[in-house]
Coordinates of C-alpha atoms in Angstrom, one line a residue:
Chain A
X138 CA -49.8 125.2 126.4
X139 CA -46.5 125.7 127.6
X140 CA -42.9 126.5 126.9
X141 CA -41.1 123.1 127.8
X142 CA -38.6 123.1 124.9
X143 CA -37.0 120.1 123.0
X144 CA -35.9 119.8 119.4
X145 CA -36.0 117.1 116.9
X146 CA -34.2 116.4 113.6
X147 CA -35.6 117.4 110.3
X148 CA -36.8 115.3 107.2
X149 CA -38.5 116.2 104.3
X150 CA -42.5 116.3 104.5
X151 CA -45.2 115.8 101.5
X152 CA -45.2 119.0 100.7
X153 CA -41.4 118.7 100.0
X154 CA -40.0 120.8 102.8
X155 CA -38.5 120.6 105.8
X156 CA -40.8 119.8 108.8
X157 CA -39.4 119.1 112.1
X158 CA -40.7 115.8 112.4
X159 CA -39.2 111.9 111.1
X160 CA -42.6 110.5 110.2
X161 CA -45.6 112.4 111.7
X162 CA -46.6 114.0 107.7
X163 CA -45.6 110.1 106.5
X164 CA -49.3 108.9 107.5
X165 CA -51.4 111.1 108.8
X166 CA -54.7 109.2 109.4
X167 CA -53.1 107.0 111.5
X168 CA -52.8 107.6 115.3
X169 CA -49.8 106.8 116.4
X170 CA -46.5 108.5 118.2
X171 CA -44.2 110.2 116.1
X172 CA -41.0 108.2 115.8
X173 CA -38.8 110.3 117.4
X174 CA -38.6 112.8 120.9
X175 CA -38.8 112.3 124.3
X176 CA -39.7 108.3 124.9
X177 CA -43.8 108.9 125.5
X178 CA -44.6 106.2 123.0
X179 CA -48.1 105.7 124.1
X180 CA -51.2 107.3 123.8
X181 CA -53.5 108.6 126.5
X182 CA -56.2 105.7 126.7
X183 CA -59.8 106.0 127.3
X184 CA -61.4 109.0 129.7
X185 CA -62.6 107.8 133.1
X186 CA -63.3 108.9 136.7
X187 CA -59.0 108.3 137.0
X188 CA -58.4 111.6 134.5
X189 CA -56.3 114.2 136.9
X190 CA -58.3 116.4 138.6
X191 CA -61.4 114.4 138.0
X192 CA -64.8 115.8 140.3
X193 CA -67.4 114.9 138.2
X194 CA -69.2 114.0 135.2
X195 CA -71.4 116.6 133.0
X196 CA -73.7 116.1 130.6
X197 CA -74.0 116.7 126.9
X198 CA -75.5 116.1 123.5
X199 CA -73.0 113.5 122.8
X200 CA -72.6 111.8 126.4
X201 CA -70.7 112.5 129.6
X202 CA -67.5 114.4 129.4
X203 CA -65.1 114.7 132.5
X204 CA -65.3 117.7 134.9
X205 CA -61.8 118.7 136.1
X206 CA -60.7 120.9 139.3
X207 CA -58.5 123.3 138.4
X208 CA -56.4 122.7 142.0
X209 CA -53.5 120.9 141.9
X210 CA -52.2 118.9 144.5
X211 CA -49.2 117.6 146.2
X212 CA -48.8 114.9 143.5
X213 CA -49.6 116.8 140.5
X214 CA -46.3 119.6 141.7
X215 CA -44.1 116.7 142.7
X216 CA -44.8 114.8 139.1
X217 CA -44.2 118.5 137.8
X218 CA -40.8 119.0 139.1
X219 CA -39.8 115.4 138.4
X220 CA -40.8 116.0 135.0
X221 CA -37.9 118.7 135.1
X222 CA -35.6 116.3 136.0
X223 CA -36.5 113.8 133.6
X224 CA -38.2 111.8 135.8
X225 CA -41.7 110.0 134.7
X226 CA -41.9 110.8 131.3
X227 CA -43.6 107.7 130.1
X228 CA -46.7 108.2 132.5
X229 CA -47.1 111.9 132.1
X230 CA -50.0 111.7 129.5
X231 CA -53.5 111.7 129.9
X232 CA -56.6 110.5 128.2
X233 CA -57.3 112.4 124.9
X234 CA -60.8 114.2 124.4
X235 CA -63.3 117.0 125.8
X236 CA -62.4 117.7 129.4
X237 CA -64.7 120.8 131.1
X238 CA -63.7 123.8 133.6
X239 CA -66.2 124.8 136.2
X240 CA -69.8 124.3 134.9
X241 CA -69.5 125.6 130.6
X242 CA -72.4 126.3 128.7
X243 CA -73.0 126.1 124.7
X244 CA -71.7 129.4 124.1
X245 CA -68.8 129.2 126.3
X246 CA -65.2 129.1 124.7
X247 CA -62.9 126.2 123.9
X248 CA -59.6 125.6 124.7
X249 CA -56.9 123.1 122.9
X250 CA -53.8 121.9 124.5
X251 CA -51.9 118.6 124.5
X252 CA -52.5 115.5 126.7
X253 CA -49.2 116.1 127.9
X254 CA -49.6 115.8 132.2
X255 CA -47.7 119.5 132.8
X256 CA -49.1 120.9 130.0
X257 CA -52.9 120.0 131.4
X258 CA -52.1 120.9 134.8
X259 CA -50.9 124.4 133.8
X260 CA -53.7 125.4 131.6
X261 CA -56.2 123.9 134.2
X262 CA -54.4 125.6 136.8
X263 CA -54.5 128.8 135.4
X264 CA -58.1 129.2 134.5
X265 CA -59.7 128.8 137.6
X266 CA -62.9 129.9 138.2
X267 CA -63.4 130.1 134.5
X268 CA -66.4 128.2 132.9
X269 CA -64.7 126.0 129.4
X270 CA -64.2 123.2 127.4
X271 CA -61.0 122.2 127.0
X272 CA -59.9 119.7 124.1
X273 CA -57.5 117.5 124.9
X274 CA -55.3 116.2 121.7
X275 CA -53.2 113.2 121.4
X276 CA -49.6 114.4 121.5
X277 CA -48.7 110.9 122.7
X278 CA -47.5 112.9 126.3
X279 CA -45.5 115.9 124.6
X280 CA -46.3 119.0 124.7
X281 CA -48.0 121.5 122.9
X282 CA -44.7 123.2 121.3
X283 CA -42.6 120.3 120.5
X284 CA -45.6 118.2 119.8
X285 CA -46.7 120.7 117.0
X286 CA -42.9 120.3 115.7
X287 CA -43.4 116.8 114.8
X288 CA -47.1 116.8 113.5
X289 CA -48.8 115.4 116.9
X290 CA -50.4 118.7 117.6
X291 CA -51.3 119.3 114.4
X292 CA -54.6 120.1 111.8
X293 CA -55.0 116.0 111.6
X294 CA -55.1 115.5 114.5
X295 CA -57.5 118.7 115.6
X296 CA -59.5 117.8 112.9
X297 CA -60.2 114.1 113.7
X298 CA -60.5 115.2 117.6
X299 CA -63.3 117.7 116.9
X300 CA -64.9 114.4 115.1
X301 CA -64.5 112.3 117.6
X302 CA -65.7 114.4 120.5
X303 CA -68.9 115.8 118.2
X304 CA -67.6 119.5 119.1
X305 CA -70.3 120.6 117.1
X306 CA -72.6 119.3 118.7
X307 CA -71.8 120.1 121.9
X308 CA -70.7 124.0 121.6
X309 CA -72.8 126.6 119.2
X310 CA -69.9 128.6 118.6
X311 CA -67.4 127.5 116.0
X312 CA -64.2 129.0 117.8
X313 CA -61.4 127.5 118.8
X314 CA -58.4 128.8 121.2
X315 CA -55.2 127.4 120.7
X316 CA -51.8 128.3 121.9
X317 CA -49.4 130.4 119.8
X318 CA -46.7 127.7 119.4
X319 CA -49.2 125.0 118.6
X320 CA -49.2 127.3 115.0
X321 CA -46.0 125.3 113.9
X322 CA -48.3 122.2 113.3
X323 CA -51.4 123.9 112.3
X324 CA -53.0 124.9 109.1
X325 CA -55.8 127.2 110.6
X326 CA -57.2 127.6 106.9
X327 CA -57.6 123.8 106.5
X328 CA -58.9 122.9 109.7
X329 CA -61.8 125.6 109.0
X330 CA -62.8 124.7 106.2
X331 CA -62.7 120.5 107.1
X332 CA -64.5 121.3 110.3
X333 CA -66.2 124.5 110.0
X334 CA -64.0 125.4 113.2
X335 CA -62.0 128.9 113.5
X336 CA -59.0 128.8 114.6
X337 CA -57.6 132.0 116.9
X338 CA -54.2 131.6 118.0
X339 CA -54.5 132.9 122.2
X340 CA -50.8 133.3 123.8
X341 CA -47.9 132.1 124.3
X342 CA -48.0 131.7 127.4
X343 CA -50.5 130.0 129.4
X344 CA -50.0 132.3 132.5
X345 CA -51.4 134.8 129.9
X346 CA -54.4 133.1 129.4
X347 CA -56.4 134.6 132.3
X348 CA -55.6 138.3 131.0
X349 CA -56.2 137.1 127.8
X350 CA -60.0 136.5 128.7
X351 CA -60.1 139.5 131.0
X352 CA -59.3 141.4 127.9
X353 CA -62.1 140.0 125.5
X354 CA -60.1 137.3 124.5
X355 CA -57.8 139.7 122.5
X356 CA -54.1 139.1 122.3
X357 CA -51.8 141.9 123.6
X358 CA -48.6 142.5 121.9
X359 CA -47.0 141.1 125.3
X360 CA -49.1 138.0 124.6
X361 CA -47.7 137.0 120.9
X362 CA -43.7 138.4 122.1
X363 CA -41.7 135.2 123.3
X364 CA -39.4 135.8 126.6
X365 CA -36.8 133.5 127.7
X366 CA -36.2 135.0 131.2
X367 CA -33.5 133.5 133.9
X368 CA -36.7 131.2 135.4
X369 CA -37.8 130.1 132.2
X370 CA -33.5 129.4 131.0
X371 CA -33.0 127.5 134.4
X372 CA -36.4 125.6 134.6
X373 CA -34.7 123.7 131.1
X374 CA -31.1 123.1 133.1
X375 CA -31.7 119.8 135.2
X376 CA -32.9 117.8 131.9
X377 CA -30.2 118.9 130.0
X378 CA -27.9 117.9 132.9
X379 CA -29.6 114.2 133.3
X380 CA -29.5 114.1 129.7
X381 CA -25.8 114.3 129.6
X382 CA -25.2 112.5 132.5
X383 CA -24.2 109.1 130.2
X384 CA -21.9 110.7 128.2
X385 CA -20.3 113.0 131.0
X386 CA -19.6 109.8 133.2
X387 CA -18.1 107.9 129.5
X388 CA -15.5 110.6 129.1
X389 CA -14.7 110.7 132.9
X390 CA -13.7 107.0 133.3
X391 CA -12.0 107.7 129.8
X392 CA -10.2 110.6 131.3
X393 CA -9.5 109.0 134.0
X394 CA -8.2 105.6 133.0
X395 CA -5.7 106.4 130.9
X396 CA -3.2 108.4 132.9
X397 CA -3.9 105.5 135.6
X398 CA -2.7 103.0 133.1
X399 CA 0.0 105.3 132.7
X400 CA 1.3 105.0 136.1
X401 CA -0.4 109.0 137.5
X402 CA -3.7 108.4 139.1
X403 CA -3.8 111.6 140.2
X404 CA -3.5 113.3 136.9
X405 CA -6.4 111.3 135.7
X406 CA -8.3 112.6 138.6
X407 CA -7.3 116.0 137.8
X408 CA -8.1 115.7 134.3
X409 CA -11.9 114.8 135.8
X410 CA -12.2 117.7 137.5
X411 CA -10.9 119.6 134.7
X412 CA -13.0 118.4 132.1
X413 CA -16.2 118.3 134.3
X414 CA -16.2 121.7 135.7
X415 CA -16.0 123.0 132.0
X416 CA -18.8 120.7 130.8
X417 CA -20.7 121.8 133.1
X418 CA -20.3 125.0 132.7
X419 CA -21.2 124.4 129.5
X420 CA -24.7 123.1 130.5
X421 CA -25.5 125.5 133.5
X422 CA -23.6 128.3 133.5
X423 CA -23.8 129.8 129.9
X424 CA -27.6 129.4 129.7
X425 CA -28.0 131.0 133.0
X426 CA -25.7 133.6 131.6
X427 CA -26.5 133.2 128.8
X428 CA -27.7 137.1 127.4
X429 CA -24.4 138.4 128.9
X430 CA -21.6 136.1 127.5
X431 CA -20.0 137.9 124.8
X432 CA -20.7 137.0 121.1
X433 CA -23.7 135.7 119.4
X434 CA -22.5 132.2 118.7
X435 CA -23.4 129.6 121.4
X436 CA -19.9 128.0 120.8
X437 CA -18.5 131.6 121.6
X438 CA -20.1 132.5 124.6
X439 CA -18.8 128.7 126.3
X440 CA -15.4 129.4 124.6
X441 CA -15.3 132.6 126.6
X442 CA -16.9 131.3 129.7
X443 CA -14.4 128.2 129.9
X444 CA -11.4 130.4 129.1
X445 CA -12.7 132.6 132.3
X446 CA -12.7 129.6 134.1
X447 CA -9.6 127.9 133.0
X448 CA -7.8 131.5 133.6
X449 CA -9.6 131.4 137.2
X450 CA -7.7 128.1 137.8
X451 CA -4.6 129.3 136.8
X452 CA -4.2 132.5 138.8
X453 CA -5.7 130.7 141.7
X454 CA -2.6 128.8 142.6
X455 CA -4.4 125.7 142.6
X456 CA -2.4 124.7 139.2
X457 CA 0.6 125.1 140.8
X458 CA 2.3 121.0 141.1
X459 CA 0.2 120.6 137.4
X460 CA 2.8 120.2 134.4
X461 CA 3.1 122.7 132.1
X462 CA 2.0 120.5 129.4
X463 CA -1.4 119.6 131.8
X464 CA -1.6 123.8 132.0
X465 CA -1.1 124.4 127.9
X466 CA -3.8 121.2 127.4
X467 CA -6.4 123.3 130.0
X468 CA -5.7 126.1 128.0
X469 CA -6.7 124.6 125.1
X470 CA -9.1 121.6 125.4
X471 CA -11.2 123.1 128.2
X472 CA -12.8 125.8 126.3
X473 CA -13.6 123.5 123.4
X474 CA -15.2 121.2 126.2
X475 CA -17.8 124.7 127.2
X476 CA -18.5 125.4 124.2
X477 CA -19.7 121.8 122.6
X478 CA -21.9 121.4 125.3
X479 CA -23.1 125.4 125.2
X480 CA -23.8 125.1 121.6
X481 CA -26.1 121.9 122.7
X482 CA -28.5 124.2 124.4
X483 CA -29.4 125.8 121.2
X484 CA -31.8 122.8 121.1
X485 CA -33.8 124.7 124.0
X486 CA -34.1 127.9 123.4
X487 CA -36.3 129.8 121.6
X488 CA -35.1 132.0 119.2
X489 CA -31.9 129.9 117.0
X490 CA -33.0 129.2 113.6
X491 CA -31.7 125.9 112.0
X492 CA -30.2 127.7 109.3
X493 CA -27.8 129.6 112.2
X494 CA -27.1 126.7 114.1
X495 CA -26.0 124.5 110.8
X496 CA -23.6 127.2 109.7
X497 CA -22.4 127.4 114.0
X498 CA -22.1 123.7 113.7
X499 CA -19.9 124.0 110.1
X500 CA -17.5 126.3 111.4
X501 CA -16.8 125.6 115.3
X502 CA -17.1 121.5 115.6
X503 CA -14.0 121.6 113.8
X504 CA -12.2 123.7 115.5
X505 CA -13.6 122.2 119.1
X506 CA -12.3 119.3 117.7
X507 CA -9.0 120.3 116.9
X508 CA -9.0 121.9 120.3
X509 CA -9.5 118.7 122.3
X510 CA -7.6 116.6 120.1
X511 CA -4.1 119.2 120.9
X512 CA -5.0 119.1 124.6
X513 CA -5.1 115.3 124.5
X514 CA -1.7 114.9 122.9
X515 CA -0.4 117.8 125.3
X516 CA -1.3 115.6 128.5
X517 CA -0.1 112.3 126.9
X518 CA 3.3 113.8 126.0
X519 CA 3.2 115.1 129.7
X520 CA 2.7 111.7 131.2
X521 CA 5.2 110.0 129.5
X522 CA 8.3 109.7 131.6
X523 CA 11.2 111.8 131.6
X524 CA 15.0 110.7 132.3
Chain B
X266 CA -37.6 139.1 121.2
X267 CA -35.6 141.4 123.7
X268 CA -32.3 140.9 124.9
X269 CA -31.7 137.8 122.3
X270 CA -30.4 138.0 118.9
X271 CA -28.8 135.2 117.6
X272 CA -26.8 134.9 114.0
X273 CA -27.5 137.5 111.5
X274 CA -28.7 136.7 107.5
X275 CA -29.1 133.3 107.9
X276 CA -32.9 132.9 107.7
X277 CA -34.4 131.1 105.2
X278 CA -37.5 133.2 104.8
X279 CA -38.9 134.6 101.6
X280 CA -42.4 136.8 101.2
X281 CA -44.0 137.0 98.1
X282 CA -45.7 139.8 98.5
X283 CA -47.6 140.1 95.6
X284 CA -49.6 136.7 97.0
X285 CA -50.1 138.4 100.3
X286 CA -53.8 139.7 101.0
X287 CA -53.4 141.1 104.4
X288 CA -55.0 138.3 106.2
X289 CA -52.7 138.8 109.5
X290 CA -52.4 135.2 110.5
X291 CA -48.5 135.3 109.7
X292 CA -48.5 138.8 112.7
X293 CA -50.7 136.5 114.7
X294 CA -48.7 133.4 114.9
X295 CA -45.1 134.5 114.8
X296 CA -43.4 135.0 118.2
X297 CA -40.7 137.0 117.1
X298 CA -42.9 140.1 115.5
X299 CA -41.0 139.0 112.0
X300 CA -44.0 140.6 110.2
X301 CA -46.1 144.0 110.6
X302 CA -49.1 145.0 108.8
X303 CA -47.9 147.3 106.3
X304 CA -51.1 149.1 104.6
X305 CA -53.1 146.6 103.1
X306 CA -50.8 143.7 103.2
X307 CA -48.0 142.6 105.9
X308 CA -43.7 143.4 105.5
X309 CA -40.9 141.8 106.4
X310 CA -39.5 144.0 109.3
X311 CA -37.5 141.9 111.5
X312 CA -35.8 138.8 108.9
X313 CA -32.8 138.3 111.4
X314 CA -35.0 137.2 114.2
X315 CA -36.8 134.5 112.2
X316 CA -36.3 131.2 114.6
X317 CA -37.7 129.1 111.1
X318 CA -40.7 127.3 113.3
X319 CA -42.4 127.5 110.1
X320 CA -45.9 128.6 111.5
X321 CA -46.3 131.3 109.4
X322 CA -45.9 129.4 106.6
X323 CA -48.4 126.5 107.9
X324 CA -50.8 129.4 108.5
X325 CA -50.7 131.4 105.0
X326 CA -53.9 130.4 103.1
X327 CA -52.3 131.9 100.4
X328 CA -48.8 130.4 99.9
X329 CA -47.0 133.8 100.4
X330 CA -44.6 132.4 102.5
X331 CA -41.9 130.3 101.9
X332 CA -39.0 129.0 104.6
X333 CA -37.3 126.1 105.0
X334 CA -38.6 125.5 108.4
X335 CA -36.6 123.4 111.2
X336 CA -35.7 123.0 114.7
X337 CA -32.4 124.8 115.3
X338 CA -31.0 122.1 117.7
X339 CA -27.1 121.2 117.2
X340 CA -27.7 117.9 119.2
X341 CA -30.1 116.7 116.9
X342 CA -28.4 117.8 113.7
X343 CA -25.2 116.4 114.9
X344 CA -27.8 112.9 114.9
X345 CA -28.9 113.7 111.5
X346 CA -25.4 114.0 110.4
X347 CA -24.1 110.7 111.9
X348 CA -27.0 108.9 110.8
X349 CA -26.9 110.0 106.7
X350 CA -23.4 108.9 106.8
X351 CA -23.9 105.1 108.8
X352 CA -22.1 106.6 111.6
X353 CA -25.1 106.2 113.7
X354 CA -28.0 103.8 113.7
X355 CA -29.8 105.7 117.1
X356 CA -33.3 107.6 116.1
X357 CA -32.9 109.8 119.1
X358 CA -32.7 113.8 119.1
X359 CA -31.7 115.7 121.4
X360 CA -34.7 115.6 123.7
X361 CA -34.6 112.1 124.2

């Protein structure tokens, strides 16, 4: 249960619609990753004492399920913030199955989240002290929102894990506590009436959880309302900025080549600079910005932000030996550059509907386009030698 | 969701009201307070901030709900694109 954002392309599902998943409605029956997102493509394994956070085993009707601790330690923060950075994805996934908190009794509630490893650890984490069951789906190592994107986290899935586990057997309740944005791959109807289980959809937030059972497990208003605060906008920057560190260092050699062939190294360094100060201010300044750029439009709030930057540049002085050509091709192109890569982190957020971002895409990639293809031809024309 | 609004009449979402029997679950999952209990069945009261995650839909026993539900993610569209016209043979999104 957490708020890790990523986005996947759309194909149609069985029931004719758009889902946002390539393949996981295609066969449902079958256990396997879904064929696209991050690069997790394999499943948790068997549980055994090596589960993180493993004290102990407990009893039950259908045979020993893992006790957990909800501290976490050095290595459990330090995989945590790697994950942020893109680092370890393949081994952050964990066995999937029941999993208990503190010492649970039949009556006690259970919680569902995603074998994803930062997904775990939070929800763990935050119920210290509290007495559960927490069931642990096969999400192949995403999490809980994304994973309920593609079909992972999904009423298959929950169904066929309540099998598997002999929930029924184990609990005498027929409750079940999921997270809010595990609803995009649930059908809470048909997962009761397959496995007698109700489904009640907790927060959104796993922080909230704790309040949430202080409260009598009711959800506040607070609970169900999603936030994308400057913690939760820069805790999604240094993926997106490993993510495009390929294509950032592509169009730098390219940038930089070309006027070196040309006989001007230092406007291909120049044109470097340029072009990476506005990218990335594309992919960290506008979503830390992001609610006070001007506009609506993703692609409008990097336009502004790179004109504000380009304009910076200018009056600074610093331009001052560029050719006016270089200055007009800034002027131009470096906008375009902020804005491509600001309308890219409509991917991460949380409130851009596919439908908005389509028509964005219809209207401004064109005109980025035309952008950066007019500043190219401005600095080529201003490299070539005068008499 | 406060402080965010992002294009306006672009949603996809339609209620049929007349199928709607005041269950809730559309209130309960959406994250954007789209819906409100309105008497004895839910209303529309917020279309604009519809983010199309398609979980009230998914969670409607009674097919009241309709919306052509996607990730909103110009990376992986632009993939999609590229890939329906052979311009791209990569499977990857935009998270990967």
């Amino acid at each position: 249960m957490n708020t890790d954002m990523s986005k996947t392309e759309n194909k149609k599902n069985r029931n004719g619609e758009t889902s946002p998943c390539c393949c996981a409605e295609a066969e449902p029956h079958v256990e396997r990753p879904p064929c696209c997102g991050p690069p997790a493509t394999v499943g948790g394994g068997e549980i055994n004492e090596k589960v993180p956070g493993f004290i102990g085993w407990l009893s039950t009707m259908t045979g020993r399920v893992p006790r957990i601790s909800s501290e976490l330690t050095i290595n459990d923060r330090f995989s945590a913030w790697k994950l942020r950075w893109g680092i370890g994805r393949m081994s952050a996934v964990l066995p999937p199955g029941l999993y208990v908190l503190g010492k649970p009794e039949r009556q006690d509630p259970v919680v569902v989240t995603a074998n994803y490893k930062m997904s775990y650890d939070l929800v763990r984490h935050a119920l210290a002290g509290r007495n559960l069951w927490l069931l642990v789906l096969e999400t192949f190592g995403v999490n809980v929102w994304c994973a309920a994107g593609k079909g992972a986290f999904g009423t298959e899935e929950l169904v066929r894990r309540i099998e598997k586990t002999g929930l029924s057997q184990v609990v005498d309740h027929r409750l079940l506590l999921l997270p809010i944005l595990g609803a995009t791959g649930i059908e809470a109807h048909k997962v009761e009436a397959r496995s007698g289980f109700r489904v009640r959809y907790a927060t959104i937030r796993v922080d909230d959880l704790p309040e949430y059972f202080d409260n009598g497990m009711v959800t506040t208003t607070a609970m169900r309302e999603m936030t994308f605060f400057m913690r939760e906008r820069l805790a999604l920057v240094p993926v997106e900025l490993v993510m495009s560190l390929k294509k950032l260092a592509a169009v730098s050699l390219l940038l930089f080549l070309v006027p070196a062939l040309m006989g001007d190294p230092g406007a291909g360094a120049g044109a470097v600079l340029a072009y990476l100060g506005a990218a990335l201010g594309g992919i960290v300044v506008v979503p830390l910005l992001l609610p006070w750029l001007p506009g609506r439009a993703f692609s409008v709030k990097g336009a502004v932000l790179g004109l504000a930057m380009v304009a910076a540049w200018y009056l600074s002085g610093i331009s001052r030996d560029v050719t006016v050509y270089a200055k007009v091709a800034a002027f131009v192109a470096l906008p375009a550059v902020s804005a491509f890569h600001a309308l890219n982190f409509t991917g991460c957020t949380p409130f851009t509907p596919r439908s908005g971002v389509k028509k964005e895409m219809r209207i401004a990639l064109p005109v980025m386009g035309c952008a950066v293809l007019a500043g190219v031809v401005l600095l080529l024309i201003g490299l070539i030698p005068r008499q | 969701m406060k402080g965010f609004r992002y294009l306006e009449n672009v949603a996809t979402l339609r209620f049929t009201s007349d199928r709607c029997t005041g269950c809730g679950r559309c209130v309960e999952v959406c994250p954007h307070q789209v819906f409100e209990p309105a008497g004895e069945i839910v209303a529309v009261v917020d279309r604009d901030a519809c983010m199309e995650c398609g979980a009230c839909r998914m969670n409607c026993p009674h097919d009241a709900i309709q919306v052509d539900a996607g990730v909103g993610c110009a990376s992986g569209l632009l993939h999609e694109w590229l890939r329906e016209r052979n311009l791209s043979s990569s499977n990857r999104s935009c998270c990967s």
